[in-house]
Short mmCIF file of C-alpha atoms in Angstrom, two decimals:
data_model
loop_
_atom_site.label_atom_id
_atom_site.label_comp_id
_atom_site.label_asym_id
_atom_site.label_seq_id
_atom_site.Cartn_x
_atom_site.Cartn_y
_atom_site.Cartn_z
CA MET A 1 -12.66 -20.14 -5.92
CA THR A 2 -15.61 -19.48 -8.87
CA THR A 3 -16.78 -23.16 -9.91
CA VAL A 4 -17.86 -23.77 -13.78
CA ASP A 5 -22.24 -24.01 -12.21
CA GLU A 6 -21.28 -20.16 -10.65
CA ARG A 7 -19.94 -19.44 -14.10
CA ARG A 8 -23.64 -21.24 -16.13
CA THR A 9 -25.42 -18.46 -13.41
CA ALA A 10 -23.97 -15.94 -13.33
CA PRO A 11 -25.34 -12.63 -14.49
CA SER A 12 -25.38 -11.41 -17.74
CA VAL A 13 -23.10 -8.09 -18.65
CA PRO A 14 -24.42 -4.55 -18.45
CA ALA A 15 -24.64 -3.11 -21.40
CA ALA A 16 -21.69 -1.93 -23.04
CA PRO A 17 -21.95 2.49 -22.86
CA ARG A 18 -20.95 4.12 -26.36
CA ARG A 19 -17.56 5.16 -26.61
CA VAL A 20 -16.69 8.88 -26.51
CA PRO A 21 -14.13 9.63 -29.38
CA ALA A 22 -10.89 9.98 -27.67
CA GLY A 23 -9.49 13.26 -29.47
CA ALA A 24 -12.78 15.13 -28.45
CA LEU A 25 -11.66 16.09 -24.94
CA PRO A 26 -8.07 17.77 -25.48
CA ALA A 27 -9.64 19.77 -28.65
CA LEU A 28 -12.31 20.60 -26.41
CA LEU A 29 -9.84 22.11 -23.93
CA TRP A 30 -7.88 23.65 -26.38
CA ALA A 31 -10.15 25.27 -27.44
CA GLY A 32 -10.93 27.05 -23.83
CA ALA A 33 -6.81 27.78 -24.24
CA ALA A 34 -7.66 28.90 -27.26
CA ALA A 35 -10.29 31.52 -26.43
CA VAL A 36 -7.91 32.84 -22.95
CA LEU A 37 -5.96 34.40 -25.55
CA ALA A 38 -8.21 36.05 -27.64
CA LEU A 39 -9.79 37.10 -23.86
CA TRP A 40 -6.56 38.52 -23.18
CA TRP A 41 -6.10 39.45 -26.89
CA HIS A 42 -9.60 41.52 -27.68
CA ASP A 43 -9.36 43.90 -24.16
CA THR A 44 -5.20 44.60 -24.97
CA ARG A 45 -5.14 47.52 -26.74
CA SER A 46 -1.25 47.70 -27.50
CA VAL A 47 1.85 47.09 -25.40
CA VAL A 48 4.75 48.62 -25.09
CA GLY A 49 8.27 48.59 -24.36
CA ALA A 50 10.46 46.58 -22.56
CA ALA A 51 8.23 46.81 -19.64
CA GLY A 52 4.81 45.98 -21.58
CA ALA A 53 6.04 42.56 -23.41
CA LEU A 54 6.90 41.32 -19.83
CA THR A 55 3.63 42.16 -18.40
CA GLY A 56 1.52 41.71 -21.20
CA ALA A 57 3.42 38.46 -21.42
CA GLY A 58 2.99 37.75 -17.92
CA ARG A 59 -0.85 38.16 -17.96
CA ILE A 60 -1.27 35.61 -20.35
CA THR A 61 0.67 32.85 -18.73
CA GLY A 62 -1.65 34.28 -15.58
CA LEU A 63 -4.86 33.65 -17.63
CA LEU A 64 -3.64 30.64 -19.37
CA CYS A 65 -2.83 29.22 -15.89
CA GLY A 66 -5.71 30.10 -14.23
CA TYR A 67 -7.78 27.38 -16.69
CA SER A 68 -5.06 25.32 -16.42
CA CYS A 69 -6.19 24.91 -13.17
CA ALA A 70 -9.64 24.61 -13.79
CA VAL A 71 -8.16 21.80 -16.51
CA LEU A 72 -6.26 19.84 -13.56
CA VAL A 73 -9.09 20.43 -11.23
CA ALA A 74 -11.97 18.66 -13.07
CA LEU A 75 -9.50 15.98 -14.67
CA MET A 76 -9.36 14.71 -11.61
CA ALA A 77 -13.50 14.88 -10.99
CA ARG A 78 -13.80 11.43 -11.84
CA VAL A 79 -16.30 11.71 -14.30
CA PRO A 80 -17.60 8.77 -15.37
CA LEU A 81 -18.32 9.58 -18.78
CA LEU A 82 -14.50 10.23 -19.16
CA GLU A 83 -13.05 7.39 -16.29
CA ASN A 84 -14.91 4.27 -18.21
CA ARG A 85 -15.98 6.15 -21.91
CA ILE A 86 -11.74 7.71 -22.50
CA GLY A 87 -10.24 5.94 -19.75
CA SER A 88 -8.87 6.05 -16.18
CA ASP A 89 -5.29 5.51 -17.08
CA ARG A 90 -5.16 8.17 -20.27
CA VAL A 91 -7.86 10.51 -17.77
CA ALA A 92 -4.98 10.08 -15.47
CA ARG A 93 -2.53 10.99 -18.22
CA TRP A 94 -3.84 14.29 -19.48
CA HIS A 95 -4.32 15.03 -15.51
CA ALA A 96 -0.47 14.82 -15.24
CA MET A 97 0.52 16.71 -18.36
CA ALA A 98 -1.87 19.05 -17.30
CA GLY A 99 -0.38 19.54 -14.20
CA ARG A 100 2.92 20.25 -16.23
CA TYR A 101 1.55 23.02 -17.53
CA THR A 102 -0.26 24.56 -14.84
CA VAL A 103 3.33 25.02 -12.93
CA CYS A 104 5.17 25.48 -15.84
CA LEU A 105 2.09 28.33 -16.45
CA LEU A 106 2.84 29.31 -12.92
CA ALA A 107 6.33 30.02 -12.42
CA ALA A 108 6.25 31.92 -15.90
CA HIS A 109 4.12 34.00 -15.06
CA VAL A 110 5.37 35.23 -11.20
CA VAL A 111 8.72 35.98 -12.76
CA LEU A 112 7.21 37.90 -15.91
CA VAL A 113 5.21 39.50 -13.54
CA LEU A 114 7.77 40.45 -10.79
CA THR A 115 9.63 41.74 -13.43
CA GLY A 116 8.10 43.43 -15.78
CA TYR A 117 6.83 45.28 -12.75
CA ALA A 118 10.47 45.99 -11.45
CA ALA A 119 11.36 47.43 -15.40
CA GLN A 120 8.17 50.28 -15.00
CA ASP A 121 9.33 50.77 -11.66
CA ARG A 122 12.68 50.79 -11.71
CA SER A 123 13.14 48.75 -8.57
CA SER A 124 14.52 45.94 -7.79
CA VAL A 125 12.42 42.66 -8.89
CA LEU A 126 12.31 41.33 -4.46
CA HIS A 127 11.59 44.95 -3.08
CA GLU A 128 8.72 44.43 -6.54
CA ALA A 129 7.37 41.53 -4.89
CA VAL A 130 7.24 41.87 -1.33
CA THR A 131 4.96 44.69 -2.05
CA VAL A 132 2.60 43.08 -4.91
CA VAL A 133 3.18 39.90 -1.25
CA LEU A 134 1.94 42.91 0.99
CA ASP A 135 0.03 45.34 -0.61
CA TYR A 136 -1.99 43.63 -3.33
CA PRO A 137 -5.37 42.45 -2.89
CA ASP A 138 -5.74 38.79 -2.15
CA MET A 139 -2.12 38.33 -3.23
CA LEU A 140 -1.06 36.58 0.67
CA MET A 141 -3.14 34.13 -0.10
CA ALA A 142 -2.63 33.66 -3.76
CA SER A 143 0.92 33.26 -2.53
CA ALA A 144 -0.01 30.35 -0.46
CA GLY A 145 -1.42 28.85 -2.94
CA THR A 146 1.21 29.09 -5.46
CA LEU A 147 3.38 27.65 -3.00
CA ILE A 148 1.42 24.65 -2.07
CA LEU A 149 0.77 24.05 -6.04
CA LEU A 150 4.52 24.43 -6.50
CA ALA A 151 4.97 21.56 -3.63
CA VAL A 152 2.41 19.18 -5.48
CA GLY A 153 3.87 19.57 -8.62
CA VAL A 154 7.98 18.68 -6.82
CA THR A 155 5.78 15.75 -4.84
CA SER A 156 4.42 14.89 -8.06
CA ALA A 157 7.88 14.25 -9.98
CA ARG A 158 8.47 10.95 -11.11
CA ALA A 159 12.01 11.18 -9.97
CA VAL A 160 10.17 11.69 -5.96
CA ARG A 161 7.49 9.78 -6.17
CA ARG A 162 9.49 6.65 -6.14
CA ARG A 163 11.02 7.52 -3.28
CA THR A 164 7.57 8.68 -1.10
CA SER A 165 4.47 6.71 -0.44
CA HIS A 166 1.44 6.30 -2.01
CA GLU A 167 0.04 7.49 1.32
CA PHE A 168 2.68 10.92 1.11
CA TRP A 169 1.74 11.96 -2.26
CA TYR A 170 -2.43 10.78 -1.90
CA TRP A 171 -2.30 13.65 1.01
CA THR A 172 -0.10 16.09 -1.06
CA HIS A 173 -1.77 15.83 -4.55
CA LEU A 174 -5.71 16.66 -1.98
CA LEU A 175 -3.66 19.76 -1.83
CA THR A 176 -4.38 21.31 -5.27
CA TYR A 177 -7.94 21.17 -4.26
CA ALA A 178 -7.02 24.11 -1.35
CA ALA A 179 -4.36 25.88 -3.72
CA VAL A 180 -6.48 26.46 -7.24
CA PHE A 181 -8.86 27.74 -4.06
CA LEU A 182 -5.89 30.11 -2.56
CA ALA A 183 -5.07 31.29 -5.77
CA PHE A 184 -8.36 31.68 -7.48
CA TRP A 185 -9.41 35.06 -6.21
CA HIS A 186 -6.70 37.29 -6.91
CA GLN A 187 -7.19 36.80 -10.44
CA LEU A 188 -10.78 38.44 -10.06
CA ALA A 189 -9.12 41.58 -8.10
CA LEU A 190 -6.03 42.24 -10.28
CA GLY A 191 -6.90 40.77 -14.00
CA GLU A 192 -6.97 43.40 -16.21
CA GLN A 193 -9.43 41.11 -18.84
CA PHE A 194 -11.79 40.66 -15.72
CA ASN A 195 -11.72 44.79 -14.36
CA GLY A 196 -15.34 46.28 -15.14
CA ARG A 197 -16.35 43.56 -18.27
CA PRO A 198 -19.24 41.63 -16.16
CA ALA A 199 -18.92 39.14 -19.26
CA ALA A 200 -15.83 37.53 -19.24
CA THR A 201 -16.56 37.61 -15.17
CA ALA A 202 -18.80 35.50 -14.70
CA ALA A 203 -17.48 33.16 -17.51
CA TRP A 204 -14.86 33.07 -15.00
CA TYR A 205 -17.46 32.16 -12.38
CA ALA A 206 -19.19 29.82 -14.84
CA LEU A 207 -15.84 27.89 -15.13
CA TYR A 208 -14.68 27.29 -11.81
CA GLY A 209 -18.41 26.68 -10.56
CA GLY A 210 -19.07 24.26 -13.02
CA VAL A 211 -15.69 22.62 -12.50
CA SER A 212 -16.55 22.66 -8.34
CA VAL A 213 -20.00 20.97 -8.78
CA LEU A 214 -18.23 18.30 -10.96
CA VAL A 215 -15.74 17.50 -8.23
CA LEU A 216 -18.69 17.85 -5.13
CA TRP A 217 -20.79 15.96 -6.81
CA PHE A 218 -18.57 13.03 -7.88
CA ARG A 219 -16.02 13.10 -5.38
CA VAL A 220 -18.18 13.60 -2.74
CA LEU A 221 -21.69 13.24 -2.75
CA VAL A 222 -21.78 10.27 -4.93
CA PRO A 223 -18.95 7.37 -3.36
CA VAL A 224 -21.90 8.70 -0.22
CA ARG A 225 -24.49 7.24 -1.71
CA LEU A 226 -22.86 4.44 -2.89
CA ASN A 227 -21.53 3.34 0.48
CA LEU A 228 -24.90 3.93 2.38
CA ARG A 229 -26.66 2.73 0.06
CA HIS A 230 -24.56 -0.65 -0.86
CA ARG A 231 -23.06 -1.19 2.45
CA MET A 232 -19.87 -3.01 1.02
CA ARG A 233 -17.89 -5.33 4.42
CA VAL A 234 -15.04 -8.30 3.24
CA GLU A 235 -16.48 -11.41 3.14
CA SER A 236 -13.62 -13.46 3.28
CA VAL A 237 -9.86 -13.75 1.87
CA HIS A 238 -7.86 -16.39 -0.26
CA ARG A 239 -4.38 -16.67 -0.86
CA GLU A 240 -4.35 -17.81 -4.22
CA ALA A 241 -0.55 -17.14 -4.85
CA PRO A 242 3.13 -16.11 -2.66
CA GLY A 243 2.41 -12.70 -1.93
CA VAL A 244 -1.69 -12.60 -3.81
CA TYR A 245 -4.86 -12.77 -2.09
CA SER A 246 -8.35 -12.18 -3.07
CA VAL A 247 -10.84 -9.89 -1.16
CA VAL A 248 -14.27 -11.34 -1.59
CA VAL A 249 -16.98 -8.34 -0.67
CA ARG A 250 -20.02 -8.57 -0.04
CA GLY A 251 -22.55 -6.02 -0.43
CA HIS A 252 -26.49 -5.37 -0.56
CA ARG A 253 -27.72 -5.00 -4.74
CA LEU A 254 -23.79 -4.43 -6.24
CA ASP A 255 -26.16 -4.76 -9.42
CA GLU A 256 -27.17 -2.09 -9.74
CA LEU A 257 -23.41 -0.46 -9.65
CA GLY A 258 -23.59 -1.89 -13.17
CA ALA A 259 -20.03 -3.15 -12.76
CA ARG A 260 -18.60 -5.04 -15.89
CA PRO A 261 -15.72 -7.45 -16.60
CA GLY A 262 -12.30 -5.25 -17.23
CA GLN A 263 -13.58 -2.92 -14.84
CA PHE A 264 -11.94 -1.42 -11.39
CA PHE A 265 -12.96 0.66 -8.44
CA ARG A 266 -10.49 2.55 -5.88
CA TRP A 267 -11.39 0.53 -2.50
CA ARG A 268 -10.08 2.12 1.00
CA PHE A 269 -10.52 -0.57 3.67
CA LEU A 270 -11.81 0.90 6.98
CA SER A 271 -9.77 -1.33 9.48
CA GLU A 272 -6.30 0.50 11.13
CA GLY A 273 -3.24 1.62 8.64
CA MET A 274 -6.19 1.21 5.76
CA GLY A 275 -8.45 3.66 5.58
CA ARG A 276 -6.26 6.63 5.08
CA THR A 277 -6.37 5.99 1.37
CA SER A 278 -7.86 5.24 -1.66
CA THR A 279 -6.14 2.32 -3.90
CA PRO A 280 -7.49 1.07 -7.17
CA TYR A 281 -8.39 -2.62 -7.54
CA SER A 282 -9.33 -4.39 -10.71
CA LEU A 283 -12.16 -6.85 -10.45
CA SER A 284 -10.66 -10.70 -10.57
CA ALA A 285 -14.29 -12.60 -11.38
CA PRO A 286 -17.17 -11.21 -12.95
CA PRO A 287 -19.72 -9.16 -10.96
CA ARG A 288 -21.85 -11.75 -8.74
CA PRO A 289 -25.01 -11.06 -7.23
CA GLY A 290 -24.17 -9.24 -3.45
CA LEU A 291 -20.28 -10.08 -4.54
CA LEU A 292 -17.36 -8.30 -5.90
CA ARG A 293 -13.98 -10.09 -5.99
CA ILE A 294 -10.96 -8.35 -5.87
CA THR A 295 -6.88 -9.96 -6.44
CA VAL A 296 -4.71 -7.40 -5.08
CA LYS A 297 -0.91 -8.72 -4.92
CA ALA A 298 1.77 -7.18 -2.36
CA LEU A 299 3.87 -4.45 -3.26
CA GLY A 300 3.81 -1.47 -0.77
CA ASP A 301 2.86 -1.00 2.38
CA HIS A 302 -1.22 -1.33 1.73
CA SER A 303 -1.67 -4.17 -0.52
CA ALA A 304 0.71 -6.19 1.47
CA ALA A 305 -1.93 -5.13 4.72
CA VAL A 306 -5.07 -6.77 2.67
CA ALA A 307 -3.52 -10.50 3.71
CA LEU A 308 -4.17 -9.05 7.45
CA LEU A 309 -8.53 -7.91 6.17
CA ARG A 310 -10.72 -10.05 8.10
CA PRO A 311 -14.55 -10.82 7.24
CA GLY A 312 -16.96 -8.35 8.62
CA THR A 313 -14.36 -5.19 8.11
CA ARG A 314 -16.28 -2.01 6.90
CA VAL A 315 -14.88 -1.38 2.55
CA TRP A 316 -15.29 2.71 0.94
CA ALA A 317 -15.28 1.53 -2.55
CA GLU A 318 -15.83 4.55 -5.55
CA GLY A 319 -16.17 3.29 -8.72
CA PRO A 320 -16.93 1.18 -10.92
CA TYR A 321 -14.46 3.12 -13.13
CA GLY A 322 -12.05 1.70 -16.75
CA ALA A 323 -12.35 1.26 -20.16
CA LEU A 324 -10.47 -2.39 -20.41
CA THR A 325 -13.97 -3.88 -21.16
CA ALA A 326 -15.57 -5.62 -24.33
CA ASP A 327 -16.81 -2.38 -25.40
CA ARG A 328 -13.12 -1.64 -27.19
CA ARG A 329 -13.59 -5.31 -29.28
CA THR A 330 -13.45 -4.67 -32.53
CA SER A 331 -13.20 -9.14 -33.62
CA PRO A 332 -14.48 -12.20 -32.51
CA ARG A 333 -11.10 -13.27 -31.81
CA SER A 334 -9.47 -11.84 -28.68
CA LEU A 335 -5.84 -12.33 -27.11
CA LEU A 336 -5.81 -11.69 -23.96
CA ILE A 337 -1.41 -11.03 -22.79
CA ALA A 338 -1.28 -10.79 -18.55
CA ALA A 339 2.43 -10.59 -16.28
CA GLY A 340 1.72 -11.16 -12.46
CA VAL A 341 -1.37 -9.47 -11.21
CA GLY A 342 -1.95 -7.87 -14.26
CA ILE A 343 -4.31 -10.95 -14.56
CA THR A 344 -6.95 -9.97 -12.40
CA PRO A 345 -8.51 -8.46 -15.23
CA LEU A 346 -7.96 -10.47 -17.47
CA ARG A 347 -9.20 -13.13 -15.56
CA ALA A 348 -12.62 -12.00 -15.81
CA LEU A 349 -13.03 -11.08 -19.22
CA PHE A 350 -11.71 -14.40 -19.73
CA GLU A 351 -14.52 -15.80 -18.83
CA THR A 352 -17.39 -13.48 -20.10
CA LEU A 353 -15.17 -11.99 -23.54
CA PRO A 354 -17.66 -13.37 -26.58
CA GLY A 355 -16.01 -15.64 -29.92
CA GLU A 356 -12.41 -17.03 -29.46
CA VAL A 357 -10.52 -16.68 -26.94
CA THR A 358 -6.63 -16.95 -26.49
CA LEU A 359 -5.01 -16.00 -22.61
CA LEU A 360 -0.81 -15.80 -22.87
CA TYR A 361 0.02 -15.31 -18.96
CA ARG A 362 3.54 -14.86 -18.23
CA ALA A 363 5.10 -15.59 -14.47
CA ARG A 364 8.62 -15.68 -12.80
CA THR A 365 7.66 -19.91 -11.59
CA ALA A 366 4.65 -22.19 -12.32
CA GLU A 367 3.81 -20.70 -8.41
CA ASP A 368 3.37 -17.71 -8.76
CA LEU A 369 0.48 -18.14 -11.64
CA ALA A 370 -2.20 -16.94 -9.89
CA LEU A 371 -6.21 -18.00 -10.35
CA GLY A 372 -4.34 -21.10 -12.62
CA GLY A 373 -6.88 -22.76 -11.01
CA GLU A 374 -9.31 -21.12 -12.33
CA LEU A 375 -7.75 -20.48 -15.63
CA GLU A 376 -8.24 -23.95 -16.72
CA ALA A 377 -11.39 -24.33 -15.59
CA ILE A 378 -12.74 -21.29 -17.86
CA ALA A 379 -10.45 -22.92 -20.33
CA ARG A 380 -11.70 -25.62 -20.60
CA TRP A 381 -15.30 -24.54 -20.01
CA ARG A 382 -15.66 -22.43 -22.42
CA GLY A 383 -12.91 -24.50 -24.84
CA ALA A 384 -10.47 -21.71 -25.19
CA ARG A 385 -6.76 -21.28 -24.76
CA VAL A 386 -4.91 -20.91 -22.15
CA LEU A 387 -0.79 -20.00 -22.36
CA TYR A 388 2.21 -19.78 -19.59
CA ALA A 389 5.73 -18.27 -20.67
CA LEU A 390 7.03 -19.05 -17.58
CA ASN A 391 11.15 -18.33 -16.52
CA GLY A 392 13.58 -21.53 -17.77
CA PRO A 393 16.54 -22.74 -16.03
CA HIS A 394 18.52 -20.20 -14.07
CA GLY A 395 15.40 -17.52 -14.55
CA ARG A 396 15.74 -16.90 -17.93
CA ARG A 397 12.93 -14.62 -19.35
CA PRO A 398 10.83 -16.83 -22.78
CA ALA A 399 11.16 -13.55 -25.10
CA LEU A 400 7.67 -12.60 -26.85
CA THR A 401 8.92 -11.23 -29.76
CA PRO A 402 6.98 -10.75 -32.92
CA GLU A 403 7.71 -14.20 -34.20
CA SER A 404 7.03 -15.53 -31.30
CA LEU A 405 3.58 -13.87 -30.99
CA ARG A 406 2.85 -14.85 -34.65
CA ALA A 407 3.97 -18.16 -34.12
CA THR A 408 1.57 -18.91 -31.31
CA VAL A 409 -1.47 -16.93 -32.59
CA THR A 410 -2.83 -17.46 -35.83
CA ASP A 411 -3.67 -14.40 -37.83
CA LEU A 412 -2.39 -12.27 -35.28
CA ALA A 413 -2.49 -8.78 -36.83
CA GLY A 414 -6.79 -10.13 -36.75
CA HIS A 415 -7.22 -10.15 -33.31
CA ASP A 416 -7.93 -7.73 -30.34
CA VAL A 417 -5.26 -7.53 -27.89
CA TYR A 418 -5.81 -7.23 -24.75
CA LEU A 419 -2.49 -6.33 -22.16
CA CYS A 420 -2.22 -5.19 -18.47
CA GLY A 421 1.08 -6.20 -16.53
CA PRO A 422 4.50 -3.89 -15.30
CA HIS A 423 4.34 -0.50 -16.99
CA ALA A 424 7.80 -2.49 -18.76
CA PHE A 425 6.13 -5.47 -19.89
CA ALA A 426 3.29 -3.82 -21.21
CA ARG A 427 5.38 -1.04 -23.29
CA ASP A 428 8.04 -4.32 -24.95
CA VAL A 429 5.61 -6.31 -25.83
CA TYR A 430 2.85 -3.20 -27.18
CA ALA A 431 5.99 -2.50 -29.07
CA ALA A 432 6.23 -5.88 -30.26
CA LEU A 433 2.68 -6.67 -31.23
CA ARG A 434 2.80 -3.49 -33.67
CA ALA A 435 6.06 -4.46 -35.00
CA ALA A 436 3.79 -7.92 -35.68
CA GLY A 437 1.44 -6.34 -37.29
CA VAL A 438 -1.85 -5.31 -34.47
CA PRO A 439 -3.27 -2.66 -35.38
CA ASP A 440 -3.13 -0.18 -32.36
CA ARG A 441 -6.42 0.50 -32.63
CA ARG A 442 -6.77 -3.28 -32.01
CA ILE A 443 -4.78 -3.28 -28.86
CA HIS A 444 -5.97 -2.27 -25.27
CA HIS A 445 -3.88 -1.70 -22.24
CA GLU A 446 -4.70 0.46 -19.07
CA SER A 447 -2.25 1.25 -16.62
CA PHE A 448 -2.61 2.61 -12.60
CA GLU A 449 0.57 4.04 -13.11
CA LEU A 450 0.04 8.25 -12.47
#
């Protein structure tokens, strides 16, 4: 547990990077989609009859699907410019939305092209499908990629995700790379917009080549360098509350990582049964010389196994990621609202945010207040307030309403509010804050739910 003296000698927080406007990336992506449509328009002289209309629509959806596949993979590349300045949760939501667009465009492309070819050849759609798959160049690979991408889309649906493990979803999701690779070649072999058009072909290669470089660099080479250089291992494991454990990780030259309070890493503990997937856990204390700490609640097989980690276990980490940092502040006064294990990034911010800070911590019982002793010590040291919202008799939950929030914090609308907790809790509190007059730009939250 961190002491007051340790906090007084803690290293200074790295300087905040300049933020990137969140609307800039979507505008750029939609501009790319418009350029793809312009490519089809420029190279299509005329559309004749129902067969021509169906085939033309199939080519448009195919081009957009190819572009969307590149966007989908780029958003998986964990580029720090996006992860740290826009926010990992927002990028993840954009990735999920791009995935839905990709699957819909893919299905439309297949149906429209086959229907158009069948109308043109006056044959059945089934006969046309067999002919295209078996006789057209690179279509066997493209068909395999299509089936993989559709399977990834199905397993990513929220209803399916609830019924499958994180490990199954993680490894299935990685098949997206194979699907995109298999489908890429038929685009150039069969795409009318690329045949005999070296400029368009070069642009398509540049798009996919650039995305491949991003993935190779940020998802392979950077993590390998990080872990070879910093050689992290588990230092100790401590119980904080029922089912909640803190893990202290030691490594070499960890200050070079530039990790900031409020950020997280993706952790892979190289022990039996835990090395197959990486899981995001926030730093629950500001980085110390040679030390990082996370606090984990047992919510699944992976997080439950954290309590069994032994000192000396090797750690593979990627990061730091996340934009829930002091860089978002617009006011000298801040309110931190946490529920459950959502206290972890806010505990680090509670210690380091400048200005006047109030922390409101929601939990079922006093026993469930993870890191409570540290929060009280920090509050005494910096003259801040810690408030608790615990269940009443018979488990009745206290309501965090616009009225109760305004009564708790004077001039609530003038505060920056950092919010972290389960999705339903964060959604309800966000609505209460907006109803209480807090501007959207001053409500900062981040979620790991994909």
